[in-house]
Short mmCIF file of C-alpha atoms and ligand atoms in Angstrom, two decimals:
data_model
loop_
_atom_site.label_atom_id
_atom_site.label_comp_id
_atom_site.label_asym_id
_atom_site.label_seq_id
_atom_site.Cartn_x
_atom_site.Cartn_y
_atom_site.Cartn_z
CA UNK A 1 -36.63 -66.20 153.89
CA UNK A 2 -32.91 -65.02 153.61
CA UNK A 3 -30.78 -67.14 151.64
CA UNK A 4 -26.79 -66.95 151.74
CA UNK A 5 -24.03 -68.94 150.51
CA UNK A 6 -21.15 -69.98 152.66
CA UNK A 7 -18.17 -71.00 150.34
CA UNK A 8 -15.43 -72.80 152.13
CA UNK A 9 -11.78 -72.07 151.14
CA UNK A 10 -9.49 -74.65 149.78
CA UNK A 11 -5.84 -75.02 149.99
CA UNK A 12 -5.61 -71.24 150.84
CA UNK A 13 -6.19 -72.01 154.41
CA UNK A 14 -2.68 -73.79 154.29
CA UNK A 15 -0.99 -70.69 153.12
CA UNK A 16 1.11 -68.74 155.76
CA UNK A 17 2.16 -65.13 155.10
CA UNK A 18 0.36 -65.04 151.77
CA UNK A 19 -3.08 -65.96 153.02
CA UNK A 20 -4.40 -62.44 152.97
CA UNK A 21 -3.20 -61.77 149.31
CA UNK A 22 -5.01 -65.03 148.33
CA UNK A 23 -8.08 -64.23 150.20
CA UNK A 24 -8.29 -60.82 148.50
CA UNK A 25 -8.01 -62.19 145.16
CA UNK A 26 -10.54 -64.79 145.79
CA UNK A 27 -13.10 -62.06 147.15
CA UNK A 28 -12.59 -60.04 144.10
CA UNK A 29 -13.08 -63.28 141.67
CA UNK A 30 -16.37 -63.92 143.42
CA UNK A 31 -17.48 -60.47 143.37
CA UNK A 32 -16.74 -60.11 139.64
CA UNK A 33 -18.55 -63.45 138.92
CA UNK A 34 -21.83 -62.35 140.83
CA UNK A 35 -22.01 -58.95 139.02
CA UNK A 36 -24.32 -60.32 136.29
CA UNK A 37 -26.45 -62.01 138.57
CA UNK A 38 -27.54 -58.79 140.51
CA UNK A 39 -26.45 -56.99 143.61
CA UNK A 40 -24.63 -59.37 146.24
CA UNK A 41 -22.36 -58.52 148.98
CA UNK A 42 -19.25 -60.71 149.09
CA UNK A 43 -17.02 -60.87 152.25
CA UNK A 44 -14.50 -63.23 153.78
CA UNK A 45 -14.46 -64.29 157.53
CA UNK A 46 -13.23 -67.28 159.34
CA UNK A 47 -11.88 -68.94 156.09
CA UNK A 48 -15.41 -68.74 154.45
CA UNK A 49 -16.60 -66.57 151.76
CA UNK A 50 -19.98 -65.14 152.42
CA UNK A 51 -22.23 -64.43 149.33
CA UNK A 52 -25.35 -62.51 150.24
CA UNK A 53 -28.00 -61.36 147.84
CA UNK A 54 -28.96 -57.81 148.77
CA UNK A 55 -32.47 -57.53 147.13
CA UNK A 56 -35.10 -59.51 145.86
CA UNK A 57 -34.17 -58.95 142.25
CA UNK A 58 -30.94 -60.98 142.50
CA UNK A 59 -30.84 -64.13 140.64
CA UNK A 60 -29.85 -66.47 143.43
CA UNK A 61 -29.89 -69.70 141.48
CA UNK A 62 -27.74 -68.37 138.74
CA UNK A 63 -25.20 -67.02 141.11
CA UNK A 64 -25.29 -70.44 142.91
CA UNK A 65 -24.41 -72.15 139.74
CA UNK A 66 -21.57 -69.78 138.89
CA UNK A 67 -20.05 -70.18 142.34
CA UNK A 68 -19.58 -74.02 141.53
CA UNK A 69 -16.94 -73.07 138.93
CA UNK A 70 -14.90 -70.65 140.92
CA UNK A 71 -11.36 -71.96 141.84
CA UNK A 72 -10.17 -71.73 145.44
CA UNK A 73 -13.29 -73.29 146.91
CA UNK A 74 -13.56 -76.78 148.32
CA UNK A 75 -17.30 -76.88 149.29
CA UNK A 76 -20.27 -74.73 148.96
CA UNK A 77 -23.31 -74.57 151.19
CA UNK A 78 -26.58 -72.74 150.32
CA UNK A 79 -27.90 -71.69 153.67
CA UNK A 80 -30.67 -69.93 155.41
CA UNK A 81 -29.43 -67.28 157.94
CA UNK A 82 -31.06 -66.76 161.13
CA UNK A 83 -30.90 -65.00 164.59
CA UNK A 84 -28.64 -66.82 167.09
CA UNK A 85 -31.23 -68.42 169.24
CA UNK A 86 -32.69 -72.03 169.42
CA UNK A 87 -36.16 -71.02 168.58
CA UNK A 88 -35.10 -69.14 165.52
CA UNK A 89 -32.55 -71.87 164.23
CA UNK A 90 -35.44 -74.60 164.83
CA UNK A 91 -37.87 -72.32 162.68
CA UNK A 92 -35.19 -71.88 159.93
CA UNK A 93 -34.49 -75.67 159.62
CA UNK A 94 -38.29 -76.45 159.44
CA UNK A 95 -38.89 -73.73 156.95
CA UNK A 96 -35.79 -74.57 154.73
CA UNK A 97 -35.16 -78.16 155.25
CA UNK A 98 -38.57 -79.53 156.43
CA UNK A 99 -39.28 -81.07 152.87
CA UNK A 100 -36.13 -82.70 152.59
CA UNK A 101 -36.52 -84.20 156.15
CA UNK A 102 -40.10 -85.46 155.26
CA UNK A 103 -38.43 -87.35 152.23
CA UNK A 104 -35.77 -88.97 154.36
CA UNK A 105 -35.93 -92.08 156.28
CA UNK A 106 -33.23 -91.17 158.92
CA UNK A 107 -31.25 -87.78 159.94
CA UNK A 108 -28.94 -86.15 162.33
CA UNK A 109 -27.94 -82.80 163.18
CA UNK A 110 -24.33 -81.72 163.00
CA UNK A 111 -23.43 -78.51 164.73
CA UNK A 112 -20.64 -76.11 164.55
CA UNK A 113 -20.14 -73.14 167.06
CA UNK A 114 -17.44 -70.68 166.31
CA UNK A 115 -19.06 -67.97 168.39
CA UNK A 116 -18.06 -69.32 171.89
CA UNK A 117 -20.47 -67.06 173.58
CA UNK A 118 -23.33 -68.90 172.40
CA UNK A 119 -24.57 -70.70 175.59
CA UNK A 120 -24.73 -74.29 174.22
CA UNK A 121 -22.08 -76.33 172.93
CA UNK A 122 -22.17 -77.85 169.59
CA UNK A 123 -23.27 -81.08 170.94
CA UNK A 124 -25.91 -79.31 172.96
CA UNK A 125 -27.34 -77.68 169.71
CA UNK A 126 -27.44 -80.68 167.91
CA UNK A 127 -29.36 -82.55 170.69
CA UNK A 128 -31.83 -79.70 171.14
CA UNK A 129 -32.48 -79.12 167.52
CA UNK A 130 -32.58 -82.87 166.72
CA UNK A 131 -35.02 -83.68 169.50
CA UNK A 132 -37.44 -80.90 168.11
CA UNK A 133 -37.16 -82.25 164.64
CA UNK A 134 -37.53 -85.90 165.58
CA UNK A 135 -40.97 -84.83 167.25
CA UNK A 136 -42.13 -82.84 164.21
CA UNK A 137 -41.10 -85.78 161.87
CA UNK A 138 -41.98 -89.03 163.30
CA UNK A 139 -41.40 -90.83 160.03
CA UNK A 140 -37.86 -89.74 160.01
CA UNK A 141 -35.78 -91.53 162.77
CA UNK A 142 -32.51 -90.09 164.33
CA UNK A 143 -29.49 -92.09 163.41
CA UNK A 144 -26.13 -90.42 164.31
CA UNK A 145 -24.02 -92.97 162.67
CA UNK A 146 -25.41 -93.49 159.25
CA UNK A 147 -28.17 -90.99 158.59
CA UNK A 148 -29.56 -90.48 155.14
CA UNK A 149 -29.82 -86.77 155.56
CA UNK A 150 -27.70 -84.45 157.73
CA UNK A 151 -28.83 -81.15 159.06
CA UNK A 152 -26.19 -78.60 159.49
CA UNK A 153 -26.25 -75.67 162.00
CA UNK A 154 -23.27 -73.28 162.11
CA UNK A 155 -23.45 -70.55 164.75
CA UNK A 156 -20.95 -67.98 163.60
CA UNK A 157 -20.14 -64.41 164.51
CA UNK A 158 -22.82 -62.51 162.55
CA UNK A 159 -25.63 -65.04 162.57
CA UNK A 160 -26.65 -68.66 162.74
CA UNK A 161 -26.75 -70.47 159.35
CA UNK A 162 -28.82 -73.63 158.64
CA UNK A 163 -28.12 -75.79 155.69
CA UNK A 164 -28.28 -79.34 154.17
CA UNK A 165 -25.43 -81.25 152.71
CA UNK A 166 -22.56 -79.02 151.05
CA UNK A 167 -21.56 -79.60 147.24
CA UNK A 168 -18.11 -79.90 146.17
CA UNK A 169 -16.50 -76.63 144.90
CA UNK A 170 -14.16 -76.31 141.83
CA UNK A 171 -10.95 -76.80 144.06
CA UNK A 172 -7.66 -75.29 143.05
CA UNK A 173 -6.45 -71.78 143.79
CA UNK A 174 -8.04 -68.42 143.03
CA UNK A 175 -7.49 -67.27 139.47
CA UNK A 176 -4.59 -64.77 139.18
CA UNK A 177 -2.51 -65.66 142.23
CA UNK A 178 -0.32 -68.07 140.27
CA UNK A 179 0.52 -65.43 137.37
CA UNK A 180 -0.50 -65.63 133.67
CA UNK A 181 0.17 -68.30 131.12
CA UNK A 182 -0.38 -68.58 127.24
CA UNK A 183 -2.12 -71.76 126.25
CA UNK A 184 -1.76 -73.05 122.51
CA UNK A 185 -5.28 -73.74 121.74
CA UNK A 186 -6.11 -75.88 118.93
CA UNK A 187 -9.63 -77.25 118.05
CA UNK A 188 -9.02 -80.52 119.63
CA UNK A 189 -9.90 -82.53 122.84
CA UNK A 190 -6.72 -82.02 124.64
CA UNK A 191 -5.70 -78.30 124.64
CA UNK A 192 -8.96 -76.91 126.38
CA UNK A 193 -8.55 -79.49 129.07
CA UNK A 194 -4.87 -78.47 129.52
CA UNK A 195 -5.81 -74.89 129.87
CA UNK A 196 -8.66 -75.84 132.41
CA UNK A 197 -6.00 -77.61 134.53
CA UNK A 198 -3.51 -74.96 134.62
CA UNK A 199 -6.17 -72.32 135.44
CA UNK A 200 -7.14 -74.51 138.27
CA UNK A 201 -3.83 -73.80 139.87
CA UNK A 202 -4.62 -70.05 140.08
CA UNK A 203 -3.18 -69.05 136.59
CA UNK A 204 -4.85 -66.66 134.42
CA UNK A 205 -4.96 -67.95 130.94
CA UNK A 206 -4.38 -66.25 127.57
CA UNK A 207 -4.71 -68.15 124.44
CA UNK A 208 -3.18 -68.47 121.05
CA UNK A 209 -4.55 -70.21 117.96
CA UNK A 210 -2.93 -70.70 114.63
CA UNK A 211 -5.07 -71.02 111.62
CA UNK A 212 -4.07 -71.62 107.87
CA UNK A 213 -6.82 -70.22 105.77
CA UNK A 214 -7.87 -71.57 103.25
CA UNK A 215 -6.40 -74.97 104.28
CA UNK A 216 -8.36 -74.48 107.44
CA UNK A 217 -11.81 -73.02 107.34
CA UNK A 218 -13.66 -70.20 109.23
CA UNK A 219 -15.66 -72.96 110.99
CA UNK A 220 -12.45 -74.35 112.54
CA UNK A 221 -11.88 -70.78 113.88
CA UNK A 222 -15.07 -70.45 115.23
CA UNK A 223 -14.81 -73.78 117.01
CA UNK A 224 -11.66 -72.67 118.81
CA UNK A 225 -13.41 -69.27 119.89
CA UNK A 226 -16.23 -71.37 121.35
CA UNK A 227 -13.61 -73.56 123.11
CA UNK A 228 -12.25 -70.54 124.68
CA UNK A 229 -15.50 -69.40 125.70
CA UNK A 230 -16.31 -72.48 127.39
CA UNK A 231 -13.14 -72.51 129.42
CA UNK A 232 -13.79 -69.10 130.54
CA UNK A 233 -16.65 -70.42 132.52
CA UNK A 234 -13.81 -71.49 134.95
CA UNK A 235 -11.01 -69.08 134.37
CA UNK A 236 -12.78 -65.72 133.85
CA UNK A 237 -12.23 -63.66 130.68
CA UNK A 238 -9.58 -64.69 128.25
CA UNK A 239 -8.00 -63.03 125.31
CA UNK A 240 -7.59 -65.27 122.28
CA UNK A 241 -4.62 -64.31 119.81
CA UNK A 242 -5.51 -65.57 116.52
CA UNK A 243 -2.35 -65.83 114.21
CA UNK A 244 -2.34 -66.54 110.50
CA UNK A 245 -0.06 -69.46 109.77
CA UNK A 246 -0.50 -70.03 105.92
CA UNK A 247 2.70 -68.26 104.77
CA UNK A 248 4.76 -70.10 107.26
CA UNK A 249 3.31 -73.44 106.48
CA UNK A 250 3.81 -72.84 102.72
CA UNK A 251 7.42 -71.74 103.26
CA UNK A 252 8.18 -74.96 105.17
CA UNK A 253 6.31 -77.05 102.43
CA UNK A 254 8.29 -75.40 99.68
CA UNK A 255 11.71 -75.28 101.56
CA UNK A 256 12.22 -78.14 104.06
CA UNK A 257 12.43 -81.99 104.19
CA UNK A 258 8.97 -83.42 104.33
CA UNK A 259 9.75 -85.70 107.41
CA UNK A 260 10.36 -82.56 109.55
CA UNK A 261 7.25 -80.41 108.57
CA UNK A 262 5.47 -80.83 111.75
CA UNK A 263 8.24 -80.40 113.90
CA UNK A 264 9.34 -77.13 112.19
CA UNK A 265 5.75 -76.03 112.16
CA UNK A 266 5.48 -76.53 116.08
CA UNK A 267 8.83 -74.86 116.56
CA UNK A 268 7.34 -71.74 114.94
CA UNK A 269 4.14 -72.18 117.03
CA UNK A 270 6.18 -72.08 120.26
CA UNK A 271 8.30 -69.22 119.46
CA UNK A 272 5.42 -67.04 118.36
CA UNK A 273 3.43 -67.91 121.30
CA UNK A 274 6.14 -67.06 123.54
CA UNK A 275 6.79 -63.63 121.85
CA UNK A 276 3.11 -62.73 122.06
CA UNK A 277 2.82 -64.10 125.73
CA UNK A 278 5.92 -62.28 126.83
CA UNK A 279 4.66 -58.88 125.93
CA UNK A 280 1.22 -59.49 127.91
CA UNK A 281 3.07 -61.00 131.00
CA UNK A 282 2.93 -64.69 130.39
CA UNK A 283 5.38 -66.51 132.26
CA UNK A 284 4.91 -69.91 130.68
CA UNK A 285 3.32 -71.81 127.87
CA UNK A 286 0.67 -74.61 127.99
CA UNK A 287 -0.03 -77.18 125.51
CA UNK A 288 -2.12 -80.30 125.39
CA UNK A 289 0.74 -82.66 124.59
CA UNK A 290 0.60 -86.20 125.74
CA UNK A 291 3.51 -88.52 125.68
CA UNK A 292 3.56 -90.94 122.76
CA UNK A 293 -0.08 -89.91 121.46
CA UNK A 294 1.38 -88.77 118.07
CA UNK A 295 4.81 -88.60 116.42
CA UNK A 296 5.58 -85.07 117.59
CA UNK A 297 4.81 -85.92 121.16
CA UNK A 298 8.05 -88.21 121.82
CA UNK A 299 10.58 -86.85 124.25
CA UNK A 300 12.99 -86.19 121.57
CA UNK A 301 10.18 -84.18 119.52
CA UNK A 302 9.44 -82.20 122.58
CA UNK A 303 13.00 -81.33 123.16
CA UNK A 304 13.35 -80.01 119.59
CA UNK A 305 10.09 -78.03 119.81
CA UNK A 306 10.86 -76.62 123.39
CA UNK A 307 14.29 -75.60 122.30
CA UNK A 308 12.99 -72.45 120.75
CA UNK A 309 11.66 -70.94 123.93
CA UNK A 310 13.18 -69.90 127.36
CA UNK A 311 10.05 -70.04 129.56
CA UNK A 312 8.53 -73.26 131.11
CA UNK A 313 6.00 -75.30 128.95
CA UNK A 314 3.43 -76.86 131.01
CA UNK A 315 1.95 -80.04 129.78
CA UNK A 316 -0.61 -81.11 132.29
CA UNK A 317 -1.71 -84.08 130.24
CA UNK A 318 1.58 -85.46 129.64
CA UNK A 319 1.01 -88.81 131.73
CA UNK A 320 -2.72 -89.27 131.02
CA UNK A 321 -4.59 -91.84 128.98
CA UNK A 322 -6.99 -90.51 126.34
CA UNK A 323 -9.92 -91.82 128.28
CA UNK A 324 -8.90 -89.72 131.20
CA UNK A 325 -8.68 -86.61 129.19
CA UNK A 326 -12.09 -87.35 127.68
CA UNK A 327 -13.49 -87.76 131.06
CA UNK A 328 -12.21 -84.26 132.08
CA UNK A 329 -13.35 -82.72 128.67
CA UNK A 330 -16.96 -84.21 129.37
CA UNK A 331 -16.97 -82.87 132.91
CA UNK A 332 -15.95 -79.35 132.04
CA UNK A 333 -18.20 -79.19 128.97
CA UNK A 334 -15.78 -78.79 126.13
CA UNK A 335 -15.96 -82.38 124.58
CA UNK A 336 -18.94 -81.87 122.43
CA UNK A 337 -17.47 -78.90 120.77
CA UNK A 338 -14.01 -80.51 120.52
CA UNK A 339 -15.18 -83.44 118.53
CA UNK A 340 -16.81 -81.43 115.73
CA UNK A 341 -15.11 -82.51 112.70
CA UNK A 342 -13.15 -79.41 111.48
CA UNK A 343 -9.66 -79.76 110.47
CA UNK A 344 -6.62 -78.05 112.42
CA UNK A 345 -3.31 -76.68 110.68
CA UNK A 346 -1.46 -79.51 112.30
CA UNK A 347 -3.19 -81.80 109.90
CA UNK A 348 -2.30 -79.84 106.84
CA UNK A 349 0.88 -80.94 105.08
CA UNK A 350 1.49 -83.84 107.43
CA UNK A 351 4.51 -85.90 106.44
CA UNK A 352 3.98 -89.45 105.58
CA UNK A 353 6.82 -90.67 107.81
CA UNK A 354 7.41 -88.05 110.38
CA UNK A 355 10.57 -88.03 112.34
CA UNK A 356 10.07 -89.40 115.81
CA UNK A 357 13.65 -89.28 117.05
CA UNK A 358 14.99 -85.89 115.90
CA UNK A 359 18.04 -84.17 117.02
CA UNK A 360 18.32 -80.24 117.27
CA UNK A 361 21.12 -80.32 114.73
CA UNK A 362 18.97 -82.02 112.19
CA UNK A 363 16.13 -79.45 112.77
CA UNK A 364 18.33 -76.40 112.38
CA UNK A 365 19.61 -78.09 109.15
CA UNK A 366 16.14 -78.64 107.99
CA UNK A 367 15.19 -74.99 108.59
CA UNK A 368 18.27 -73.43 107.00
CA UNK A 369 16.44 -72.21 103.85
CA UNK A 370 13.87 -70.33 105.94
CA UNK A 371 14.17 -66.72 107.04
CA UNK A 372 12.62 -67.62 110.46
CA UNK A 373 12.88 -64.02 111.92
CA UNK A 374 11.13 -62.61 108.77
CA UNK A 375 8.35 -65.06 108.97
CA UNK A 376 7.93 -64.58 112.78
CA UNK A 377 7.69 -60.88 112.22
CA UNK A 378 5.31 -61.02 109.61
CA UNK A 379 3.00 -63.31 111.62
CA UNK A 380 3.13 -61.14 114.61
CA UNK A 381 2.22 -58.04 112.61
CA UNK A 382 -1.05 -59.57 111.88
CA UNK A 383 -2.24 -60.90 115.10
CA UNK A 384 -5.85 -60.52 115.80
CA UNK A 385 -6.70 -60.21 119.52
CA UNK A 386 -10.23 -61.17 120.82
CA UNK A 387 -11.58 -60.88 124.15
CA UNK A 388 -13.78 -63.72 125.11
CA UNK A 389 -16.27 -63.81 128.01
CA UNK A 390 -18.70 -66.81 129.15
CA UNK A 391 -21.72 -64.70 128.93
CA UNK A 392 -20.90 -63.52 125.57
CA UNK A 393 -23.32 -65.23 123.08
CA UNK A 394 -21.86 -68.38 121.57
CA UNK A 395 -19.78 -68.04 118.58
CA UNK A 396 -20.91 -71.04 116.78
P1 LIG B 401 -5.30 -81.11 120.70
O1 LIG B 401 -6.37 -82.23 121.11
O2 LIG B 401 -5.15 -80.21 121.89
O3 LIG B 401 -5.46 -80.83 119.39
P2 LIG B 401 -3.61 -83.14 119.78
O4 LIG B 401 -3.73 -84.36 120.39
O5 LIG B 401 -4.35 -83.02 118.46
O6 LIG B 401 -4.05 -82.07 120.70
P3 LIG B 401 -1.34 -81.84 118.32
O7 LIG B 401 -2.38 -81.53 117.14
O8 LIG B 401 -0.05 -82.58 118.16
O9 LIG B 401 -2.16 -82.80 119.49
O10 LIG B 401 -1.03 -80.60 119.07
C1 LIG B 401 -0.29 -80.62 120.39
C2 LIG B 401 -0.65 -79.25 121.06
O11 LIG B 401 -0.06 -78.32 120.21
C3 LIG B 401 -2.06 -79.00 121.24
O12 LIG B 401 -2.71 -79.78 122.46
C4 LIG B 401 -1.98 -77.45 121.35
O13 LIG B 401 -1.64 -77.15 122.67
C5 LIG B 401 -0.95 -77.24 120.32
N1 LIG B 401 -1.62 -77.00 119.06
C6 LIG B 401 -1.91 -77.70 117.90
N2 LIG B 401 -2.52 -77.13 116.97
C7 LIG B 401 -2.70 -75.83 117.40
C8 LIG B 401 -3.11 -74.70 116.65
N3 LIG B 401 -3.72 -74.79 115.46
N4 LIG B 401 -2.97 -73.46 117.32
C9 LIG B 401 -2.72 -73.60 118.73
N5 LIG B 401 -2.07 -74.59 119.06
C10 LIG B 401 -2.17 -75.72 118.65
MG1 LIG B 402 -4.63 -81.29 117.48
#
């Protein structure tokens, strides 16, 4: 039996002149994702991506699971392809969905006919196939208004396809159509969710992580690499830039007023992230910041930390409640790793009474004993770049 996936395009169908470019990108992304599962043909026709296994070795179940995480698709149907005649369609439904019908109390057939040369209308197809199925499954009655199970028949250009209910796709836009952005990735719950949300809008993600050995441990760093790997399940491969932050943090501790420690540190993070990102073609930064969550996440604090960069800072979680963020973290599979109890460099040298309403003038004054440029240069000279892919063995 020949199985094939029909993946329905999401927002791309609304694109005008750029539609072709979006479709090409999506086809490329699906092709790349399918590679590890064997030999698949991937093509787009009539706003649908077709994924067809080319031999018996192909891991169809693995490929199907992977398709559920590809951005740019709204719904996925796992189908059986057959000849475009009623007997073949009926046989295909019986062979592929007969067991499902046996378990259901009621059913209907819903048909679509995009090949207008097919002699029956879509209603005609549904009536004909529905009639035959009702005879073959006397315990499953026809209910066109509220059926427990729906059989779908699609008569398209190349073949007819039969399938059960579609499953939802990952939504969003194809990875790569929205450019590239640099995510400041900590080991917490928020930043992996932020990376996922911006990736969903078609953005390629690169990450930067600051660590302060020996104040933060190797385990904390491994945890971040594992989080990056988990996010690549959705956004494809990712480069993680690991930046040693110890010297900068010690310089801040030794030379700046305590109440500004976190803000000064965050200004260094932003500036270093922008510099690494610009070299790699990133046009925005992404953080997991969330209004009011901690002292450094007030409007005034965000203004002074954002002042050191000149590209947009995306904060997709800005208006969400923690519970809402946790729900997404659980859904995308990062929560369990995020809650492992390793420290982050943000929690080293935290002020007892952090400034919540700072001004830019206060910050510039608080930093005046630091040689910012020299510290930044030193950090940039020692960046470690690691490429992470989902099918790499876990780092933990
Ligand atoms: P998270 O759960 O993502 O750690 P948080 O609520 O703990 O966020 P902060 O620790 O104030 O908040 O950090 C705010 C944002 O700054 C993070 O979401 C992340 O984008 C960035 N960030 C914090 N620490 C680091 C780090 N060590 N390396 C890179 N980025 C970081
Ligand atoms: Mg944190």
